[in-house]
Structure formats: structure tokens, C-alpha cells
Coordinates of C-alpha atoms and ligand atoms in Angstrom, one line a residue:
X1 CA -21.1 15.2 11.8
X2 CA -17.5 14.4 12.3
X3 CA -16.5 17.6 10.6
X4 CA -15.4 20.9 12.4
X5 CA -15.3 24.6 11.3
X6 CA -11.7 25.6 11.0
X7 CA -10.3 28.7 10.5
X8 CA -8.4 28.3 7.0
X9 CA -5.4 30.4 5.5
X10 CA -6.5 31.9 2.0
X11 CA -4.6 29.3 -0.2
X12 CA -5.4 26.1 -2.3
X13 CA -6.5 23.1 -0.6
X14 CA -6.5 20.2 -2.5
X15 CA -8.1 17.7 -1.1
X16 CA -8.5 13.8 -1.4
X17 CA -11.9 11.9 -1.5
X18 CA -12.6 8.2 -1.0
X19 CA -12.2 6.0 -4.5
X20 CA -15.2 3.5 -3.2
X21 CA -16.3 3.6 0.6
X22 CA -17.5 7.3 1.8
X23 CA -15.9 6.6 5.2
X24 CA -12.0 6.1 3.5
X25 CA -12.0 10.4 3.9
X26 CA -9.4 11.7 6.7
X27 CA -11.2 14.1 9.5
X28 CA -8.9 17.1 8.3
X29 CA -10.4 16.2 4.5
X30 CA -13.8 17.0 6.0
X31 CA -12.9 20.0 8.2
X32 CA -11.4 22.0 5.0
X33 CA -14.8 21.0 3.0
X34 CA -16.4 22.7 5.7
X35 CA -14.6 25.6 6.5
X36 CA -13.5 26.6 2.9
X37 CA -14.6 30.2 1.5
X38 CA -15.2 28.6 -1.8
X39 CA -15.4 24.9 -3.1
X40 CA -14.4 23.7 -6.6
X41 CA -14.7 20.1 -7.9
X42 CA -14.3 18.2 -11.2
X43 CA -17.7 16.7 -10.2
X44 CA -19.9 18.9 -8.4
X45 CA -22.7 16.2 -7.9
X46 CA -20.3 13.8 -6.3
X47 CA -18.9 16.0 -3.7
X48 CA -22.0 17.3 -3.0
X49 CA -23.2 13.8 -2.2
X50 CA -20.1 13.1 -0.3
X51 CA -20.6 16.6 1.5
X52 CA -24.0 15.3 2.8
X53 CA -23.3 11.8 3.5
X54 CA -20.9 13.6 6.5
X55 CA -23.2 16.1 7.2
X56 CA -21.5 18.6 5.7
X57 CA -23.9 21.9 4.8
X58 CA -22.6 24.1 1.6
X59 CA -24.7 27.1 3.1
X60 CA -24.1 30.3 0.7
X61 CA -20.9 29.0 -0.4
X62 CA -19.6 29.1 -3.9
X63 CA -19.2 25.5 -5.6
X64 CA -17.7 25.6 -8.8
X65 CA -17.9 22.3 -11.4
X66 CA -13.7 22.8 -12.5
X67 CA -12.4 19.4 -14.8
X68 CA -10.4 19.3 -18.0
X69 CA -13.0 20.9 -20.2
X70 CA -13.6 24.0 -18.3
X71 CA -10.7 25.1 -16.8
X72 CA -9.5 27.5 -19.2
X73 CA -12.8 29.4 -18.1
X74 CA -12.8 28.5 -14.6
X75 CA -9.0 28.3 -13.5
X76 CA -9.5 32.7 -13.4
X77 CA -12.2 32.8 -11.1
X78 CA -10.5 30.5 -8.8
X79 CA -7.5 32.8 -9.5
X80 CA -9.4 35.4 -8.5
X81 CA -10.7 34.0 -5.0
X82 CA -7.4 33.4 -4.3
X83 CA -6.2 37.5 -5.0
X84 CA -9.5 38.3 -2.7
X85 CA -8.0 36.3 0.3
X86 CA -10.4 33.3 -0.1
X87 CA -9.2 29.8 0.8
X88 CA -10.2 27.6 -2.2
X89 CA -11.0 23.7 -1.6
X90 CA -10.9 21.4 -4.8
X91 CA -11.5 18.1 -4.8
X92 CA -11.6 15.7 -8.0
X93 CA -14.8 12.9 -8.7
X94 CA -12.8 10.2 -6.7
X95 CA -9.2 9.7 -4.9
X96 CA -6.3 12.1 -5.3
X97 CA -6.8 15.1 -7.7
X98 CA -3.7 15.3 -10.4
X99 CA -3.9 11.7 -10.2
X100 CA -4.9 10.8 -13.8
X101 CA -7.2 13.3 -12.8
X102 CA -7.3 17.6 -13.2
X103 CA -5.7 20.1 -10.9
X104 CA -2.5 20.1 -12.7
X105 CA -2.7 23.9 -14.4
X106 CA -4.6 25.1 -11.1
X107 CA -2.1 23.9 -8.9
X108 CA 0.9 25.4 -11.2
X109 CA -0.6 28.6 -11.5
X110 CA -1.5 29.6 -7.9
X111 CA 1.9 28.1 -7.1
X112 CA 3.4 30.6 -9.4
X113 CA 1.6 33.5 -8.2
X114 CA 2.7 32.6 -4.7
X115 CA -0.5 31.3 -3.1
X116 CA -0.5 28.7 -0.3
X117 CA -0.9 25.3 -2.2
X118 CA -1.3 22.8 0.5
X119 CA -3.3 19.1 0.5
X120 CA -5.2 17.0 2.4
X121 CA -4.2 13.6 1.4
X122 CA -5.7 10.6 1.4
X123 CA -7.0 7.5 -0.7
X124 CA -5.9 6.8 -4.6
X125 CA -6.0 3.8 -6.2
X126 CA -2.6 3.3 -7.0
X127 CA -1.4 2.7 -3.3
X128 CA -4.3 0.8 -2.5
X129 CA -3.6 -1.8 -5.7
X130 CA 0.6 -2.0 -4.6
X131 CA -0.9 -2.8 -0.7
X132 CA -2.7 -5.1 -2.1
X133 CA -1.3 -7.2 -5.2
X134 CA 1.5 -9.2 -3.7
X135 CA 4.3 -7.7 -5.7
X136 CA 7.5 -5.2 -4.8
X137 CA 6.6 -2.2 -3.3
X138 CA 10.5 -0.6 -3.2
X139 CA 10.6 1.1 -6.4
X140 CA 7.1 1.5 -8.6
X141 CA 6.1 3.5 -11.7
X142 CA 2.4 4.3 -12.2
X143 CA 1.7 5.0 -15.9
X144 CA -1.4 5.4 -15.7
X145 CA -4.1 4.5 -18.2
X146 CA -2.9 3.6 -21.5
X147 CA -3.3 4.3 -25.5
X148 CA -6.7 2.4 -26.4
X149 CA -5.4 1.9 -30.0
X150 CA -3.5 -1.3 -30.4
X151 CA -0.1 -0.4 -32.2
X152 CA -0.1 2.9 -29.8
X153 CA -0.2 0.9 -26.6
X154 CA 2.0 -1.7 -27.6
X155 CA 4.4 1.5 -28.2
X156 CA 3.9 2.5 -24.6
X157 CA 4.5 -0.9 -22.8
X158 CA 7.7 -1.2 -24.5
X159 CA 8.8 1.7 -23.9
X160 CA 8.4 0.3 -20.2
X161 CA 9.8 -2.8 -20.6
X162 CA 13.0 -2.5 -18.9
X163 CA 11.8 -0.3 -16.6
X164 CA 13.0 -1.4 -13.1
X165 CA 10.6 -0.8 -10.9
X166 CA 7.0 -2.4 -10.2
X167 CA 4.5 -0.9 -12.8
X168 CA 0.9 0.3 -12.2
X169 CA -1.5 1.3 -14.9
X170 CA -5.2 2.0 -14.8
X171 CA -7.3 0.4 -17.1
X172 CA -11.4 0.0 -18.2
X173 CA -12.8 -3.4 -17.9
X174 CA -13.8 -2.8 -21.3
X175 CA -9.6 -2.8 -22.4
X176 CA -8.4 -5.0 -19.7
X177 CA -7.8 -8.1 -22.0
X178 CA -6.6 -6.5 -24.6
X179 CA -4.2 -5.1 -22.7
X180 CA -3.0 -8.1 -20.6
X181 CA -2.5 -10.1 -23.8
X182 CA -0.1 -6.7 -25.0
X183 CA 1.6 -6.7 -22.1
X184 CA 2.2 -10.1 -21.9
X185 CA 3.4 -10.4 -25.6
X186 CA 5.5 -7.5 -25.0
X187 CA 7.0 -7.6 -21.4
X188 CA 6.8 -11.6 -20.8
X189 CA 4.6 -13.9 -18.9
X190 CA 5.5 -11.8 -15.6
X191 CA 3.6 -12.1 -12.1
X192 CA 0.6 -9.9 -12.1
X193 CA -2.3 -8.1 -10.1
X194 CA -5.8 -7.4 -11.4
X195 CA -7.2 -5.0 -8.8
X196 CA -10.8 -4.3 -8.7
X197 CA -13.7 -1.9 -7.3
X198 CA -11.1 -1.6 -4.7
X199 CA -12.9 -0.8 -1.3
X200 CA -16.3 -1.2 -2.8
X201 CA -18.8 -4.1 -2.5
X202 CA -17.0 -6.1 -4.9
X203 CA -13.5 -5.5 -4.0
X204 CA -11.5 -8.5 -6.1
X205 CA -7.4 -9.0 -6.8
X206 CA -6.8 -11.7 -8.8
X207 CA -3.0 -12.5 -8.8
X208 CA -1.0 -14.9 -11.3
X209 CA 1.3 -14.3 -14.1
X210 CA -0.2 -12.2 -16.6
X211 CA -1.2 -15.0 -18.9
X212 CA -3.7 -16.9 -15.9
X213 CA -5.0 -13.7 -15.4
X214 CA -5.6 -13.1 -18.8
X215 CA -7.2 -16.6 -18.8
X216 CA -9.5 -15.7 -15.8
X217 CA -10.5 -12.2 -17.6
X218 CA -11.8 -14.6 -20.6
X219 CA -13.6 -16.8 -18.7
X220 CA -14.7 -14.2 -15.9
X221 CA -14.8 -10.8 -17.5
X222 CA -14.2 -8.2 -14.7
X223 CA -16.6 -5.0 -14.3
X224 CA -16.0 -1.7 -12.2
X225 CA -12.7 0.4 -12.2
X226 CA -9.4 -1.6 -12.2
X227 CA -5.8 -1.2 -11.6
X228 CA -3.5 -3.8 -13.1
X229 CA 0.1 -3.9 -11.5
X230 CA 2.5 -6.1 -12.8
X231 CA 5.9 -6.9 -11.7
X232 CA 9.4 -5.7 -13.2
X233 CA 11.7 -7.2 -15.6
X234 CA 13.9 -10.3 -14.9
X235 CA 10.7 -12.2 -12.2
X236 CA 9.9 -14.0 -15.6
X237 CA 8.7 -17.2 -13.9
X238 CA 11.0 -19.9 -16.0
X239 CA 10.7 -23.4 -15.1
X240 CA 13.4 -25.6 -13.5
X241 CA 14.0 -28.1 -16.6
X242 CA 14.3 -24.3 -18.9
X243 CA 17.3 -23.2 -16.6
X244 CA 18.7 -26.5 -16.6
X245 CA 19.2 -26.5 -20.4
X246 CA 20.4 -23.3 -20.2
X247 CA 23.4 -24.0 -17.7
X248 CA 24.0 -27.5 -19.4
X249 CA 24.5 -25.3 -22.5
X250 CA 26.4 -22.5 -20.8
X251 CA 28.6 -25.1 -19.0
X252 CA 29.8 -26.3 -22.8
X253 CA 31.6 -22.9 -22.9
X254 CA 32.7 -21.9 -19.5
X255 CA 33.0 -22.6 -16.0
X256 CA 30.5 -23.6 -13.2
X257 CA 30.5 -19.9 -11.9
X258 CA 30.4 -17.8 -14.7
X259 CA 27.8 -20.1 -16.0
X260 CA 25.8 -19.9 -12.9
X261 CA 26.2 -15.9 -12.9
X262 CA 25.1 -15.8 -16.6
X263 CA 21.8 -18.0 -16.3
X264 CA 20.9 -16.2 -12.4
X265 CA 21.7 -12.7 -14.4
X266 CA 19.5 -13.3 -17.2
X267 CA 16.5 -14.3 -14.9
X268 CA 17.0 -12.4 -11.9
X269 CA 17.4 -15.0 -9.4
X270 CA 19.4 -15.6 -6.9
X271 CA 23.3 -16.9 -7.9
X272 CA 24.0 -19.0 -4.7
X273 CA 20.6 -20.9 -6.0
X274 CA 21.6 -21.3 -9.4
X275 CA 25.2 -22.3 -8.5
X276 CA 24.0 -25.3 -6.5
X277 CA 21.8 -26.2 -9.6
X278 CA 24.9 -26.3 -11.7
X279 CA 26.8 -28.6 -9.2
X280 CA 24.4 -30.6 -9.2
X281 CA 24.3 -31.2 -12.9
X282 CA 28.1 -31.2 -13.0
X283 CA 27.9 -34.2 -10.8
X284 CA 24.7 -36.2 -12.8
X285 CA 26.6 -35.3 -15.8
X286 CA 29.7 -37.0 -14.6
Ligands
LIG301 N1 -7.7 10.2 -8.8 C1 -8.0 8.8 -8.8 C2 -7.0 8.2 -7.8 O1 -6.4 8.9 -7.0 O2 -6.8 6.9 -7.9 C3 -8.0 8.2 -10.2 C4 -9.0 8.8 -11.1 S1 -8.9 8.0 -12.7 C5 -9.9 9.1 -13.6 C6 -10.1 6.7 -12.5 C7 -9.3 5.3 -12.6 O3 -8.7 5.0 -11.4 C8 -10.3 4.1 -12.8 O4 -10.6 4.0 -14.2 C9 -9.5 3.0 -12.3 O5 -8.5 2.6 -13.2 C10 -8.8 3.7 -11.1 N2 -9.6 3.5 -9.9 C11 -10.3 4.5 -9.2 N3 -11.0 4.0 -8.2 C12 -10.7 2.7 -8.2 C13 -11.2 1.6 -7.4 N4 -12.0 1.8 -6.4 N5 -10.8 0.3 -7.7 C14 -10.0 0.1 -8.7 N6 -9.5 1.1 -9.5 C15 -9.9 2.4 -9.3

């Protein structure tokens, strides 16, 4: 057992599980599961299977089943470990809890009574999709899963569409096309990841714009849990000959820069580059 007995503070410990491979969970993860007075989860069969794959004994402890159903019920007792001094672990079925996943009132109530609220972090799928999909990690927004009606999730992406910032959703295999094709009609053929059973078995990203991967999801429907991620506004891949009409057209009106700074604004791409373009042209035109 790689798990020690600690002597814990009374507080809330919320604390991370792996999303896929048992072994993702940090050593201080596993020392609060098995030193806590008192252990809540949104899955009480999953931790408890996590608990024995680490060879971690629940002895006469107190594991409570709290998720989004219950914990107008449940959210008192826990309240009222807390008042008795207990340190309370909570863990959700996979990942980071909160993260498209319960805790939220829990965590805002025992803040507010002035309990320790503290974590042990760890895996969620939305930093292991941005390690691995290929696209800007600087800025990102994680909007996690969207409507499943069509007209309501079109709403929602366009609502993000000038978002600046890399954007990462969650998303069935059951939705996943429908939602690339919305995404695409809405936001443009942008670069894309499809990230799958991340750190499990079948671990798959498939990268492209969002149309290829579309394509592949046709041809190769995806099972298991996915993230899409798909880059931000103005990384429209446009071809060569498309920017070329464009600066031939813009270079009717104005000059060679301000053409060039129009055209590399509307796309997001570098102006040196598309100045060059428009020399070039200038002279072929000539
Ligand atoms: N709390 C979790 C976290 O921190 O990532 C998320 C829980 S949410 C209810 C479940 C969704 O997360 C799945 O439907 C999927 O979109 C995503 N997800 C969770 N585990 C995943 C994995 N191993 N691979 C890909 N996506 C995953």
C-alpha cells in the first residue's frame, strides 16, 4: 500500500481521482482517503474500488453516496461532521470534483461557515485534452458539455464564437457528430482535437480541422468519454489562392500595406507574411 495514515485538520478535503488509469492518483490523494474521519463520494462503488485497488481499508468509517440528487439531504450531515471536528474527504466518480461534476454547494457552504476547504489535486480531463491536442494552451475556456437539443447548442457555440481563447467542451460519443458539424457551421472549419478514453486502453486524439474530423467520426464512430478542443477564432485555415484574391481585390482600393494589414487581420496571420504575398503579386501583376 503506498498510502499512509496522516493526521488530518477537521476541514473539507476535496480530493481528485484518476479519469482512466487507477495509478494517475497523487500519494497525498491516497493518504487523505486513508486518514479521513468520514468519506463522501458522488459514487460510492467507484471509490470504494479505487480505495481497494491501493489497498486502502474503510474500517468503521462513514462513506456517504453525496451527487446532484442527494445533496439537499446529505450536504447537512456532512455539515454536521464538520461542526463535530471531523475531517471530511469527498471525491467525485472520476477526475476533479466541481469539474462538470458536484461539490459546488458543499464546497460554498463549509467555506461560508468557516471550515478548512482545502484539495488534493490531480487528473481532469480538460488539461489532459489541451496537453495533448496540438492547439494553444495560453488562454483556454472549458465549456463544458453542451445543450443536446439542436437550436439550444447552436445558441451556445455562438455565443462562443469570438471567444479568444482555445475552447474545450465535453461531449458523449453519442453527440459528438452532431456537434462537430454545429460547430463547424457556426465557428468555421477551425483546427481541432477529438480526445478520447484519455489514459485508458484506447487512448485516441485525432487532430484536423473540424470538418476531417467530422469526416473521420462518420466513417469511424468514436466510443468512450471524449473531450473535443478546438482552436480560437481567426486560425481559419484559408488557402493561398483565397488570400490572394483577397489582396488583389483589396490592392484595387488601397495600398500594399494597408491591404496587407486588412487581409493578415481578417485571418490572423502574420503581416510580414502577407506583405511579401502582396509584393509579390504587385510585381506578377506588373
Ligand atoms: N470531473 C471530471 C474531470 O475532472 O474531468 C469530469 C466529469 S464529467 C461528468 C465526465 C466527462 O468528462 C466525460 O463525458 C468526458 O467528456 C470527460 N472525460 C472524463 N474522463 C475522460 C477520459 N478519460 N477521456 C476523455 N474524456 C473524459
Amino acid at each position: 500500500m503506498n498510502a499512509k495514515t496522516v493526521n488530518l485538520a477537521a476541514g473539507l478535503y476535496f480530493v481528485a481521482t484518476p479519469i482512466g488509469t487507477a495509478r494517475d492518483i497523487t500519494l497525498r490523494a491516497l493518504d487523505i482517503l486513508a486518514s479521513a474521519d468520514v468519506l463522501a463520494a458522488e459514487d460510492t462503488r467507484s471509490l470504494r474500488r479505487l480505495m481497494d485497488i491501493h489497498g486502502i481499508a474503510l474500517g468503521e468509517r462513514r462513506l456517504l453516496s453525496y451527487h446532484d440528487h442527494n445533496g439537499g439531504r446529505t450536504r447537512p450531515k456532512l455539515m454536521q461532521y464538520l461542526a463535530e471536528g471531523c475531517s471530511v474527504a469527498y471525491a467525485s466518480e472520476a477526475g476533479t470534483p466541481m469539474i462538470a461534476d458536484p461539490g459546488y454547494d458543499l464546497s460554498k457552504e463549509a467555506a461560508a461557515e468557516g471550515y478548512l476547504v482545502t484539495s488534493a489535486p490531480g487528473p481532469t480531463a480538460i488539461a489532459t485534452a489541451l496537453t495533448l491536442a496540438g492547439l494553444p494552451t495560453d488562454k483556454f475556456l472549458f465549456a463544458g458539455f453542451l445543450p443536446s437539443t439542436k437550436n439550444a447548442r447552436i445558441s451556445a457555440i455562438e455565443a462562443l464564437k469570438e471567444v479568444p481563447a482555445t475552447l474545450v467542451f465535453y461531449e458523449s460519443p453519442k453527440r459528438v457528430g452532431a456537434m462537430l458539424k454545429d460547430a463547424q457551421g457556426v465557428l468555421g472549419d477551425r483546427p481541432a482535437a477529438m480526445c478520447r478514453e484519455l489514459t485508458k486502453k484506447f487512448e485516441e486524439i485525432r487532430r484536423g480541422t473540424l470538418s476531417e474530423i467530422l469526416t473521420s467520426v462518420k466513417e469511424a464512430p468514436p466510443k468512450g468519454e471524449i473531450v473535443v478542443v478546438i482552436d480560437r477564432a481567426g486560425k481559419v485555415s484559408v488557402n493561398t489562392s483565397d488570400i490572394e484574391a483577397e489582396l488583389r481585390e483589396a490592392l484595387t482600393r488601397m495600398t500594399v500595406k494597408d491591404a496587407s494589414e486588412l487581409v493578415a487581420g481578417a485571418h490572423g496571420m502574420a503581416r510580414r507574411k502577407v506583405y511579401q504575398m502582396a509584393l509579390g503579386l504587385d510585381r506578377s501583376d506588373e
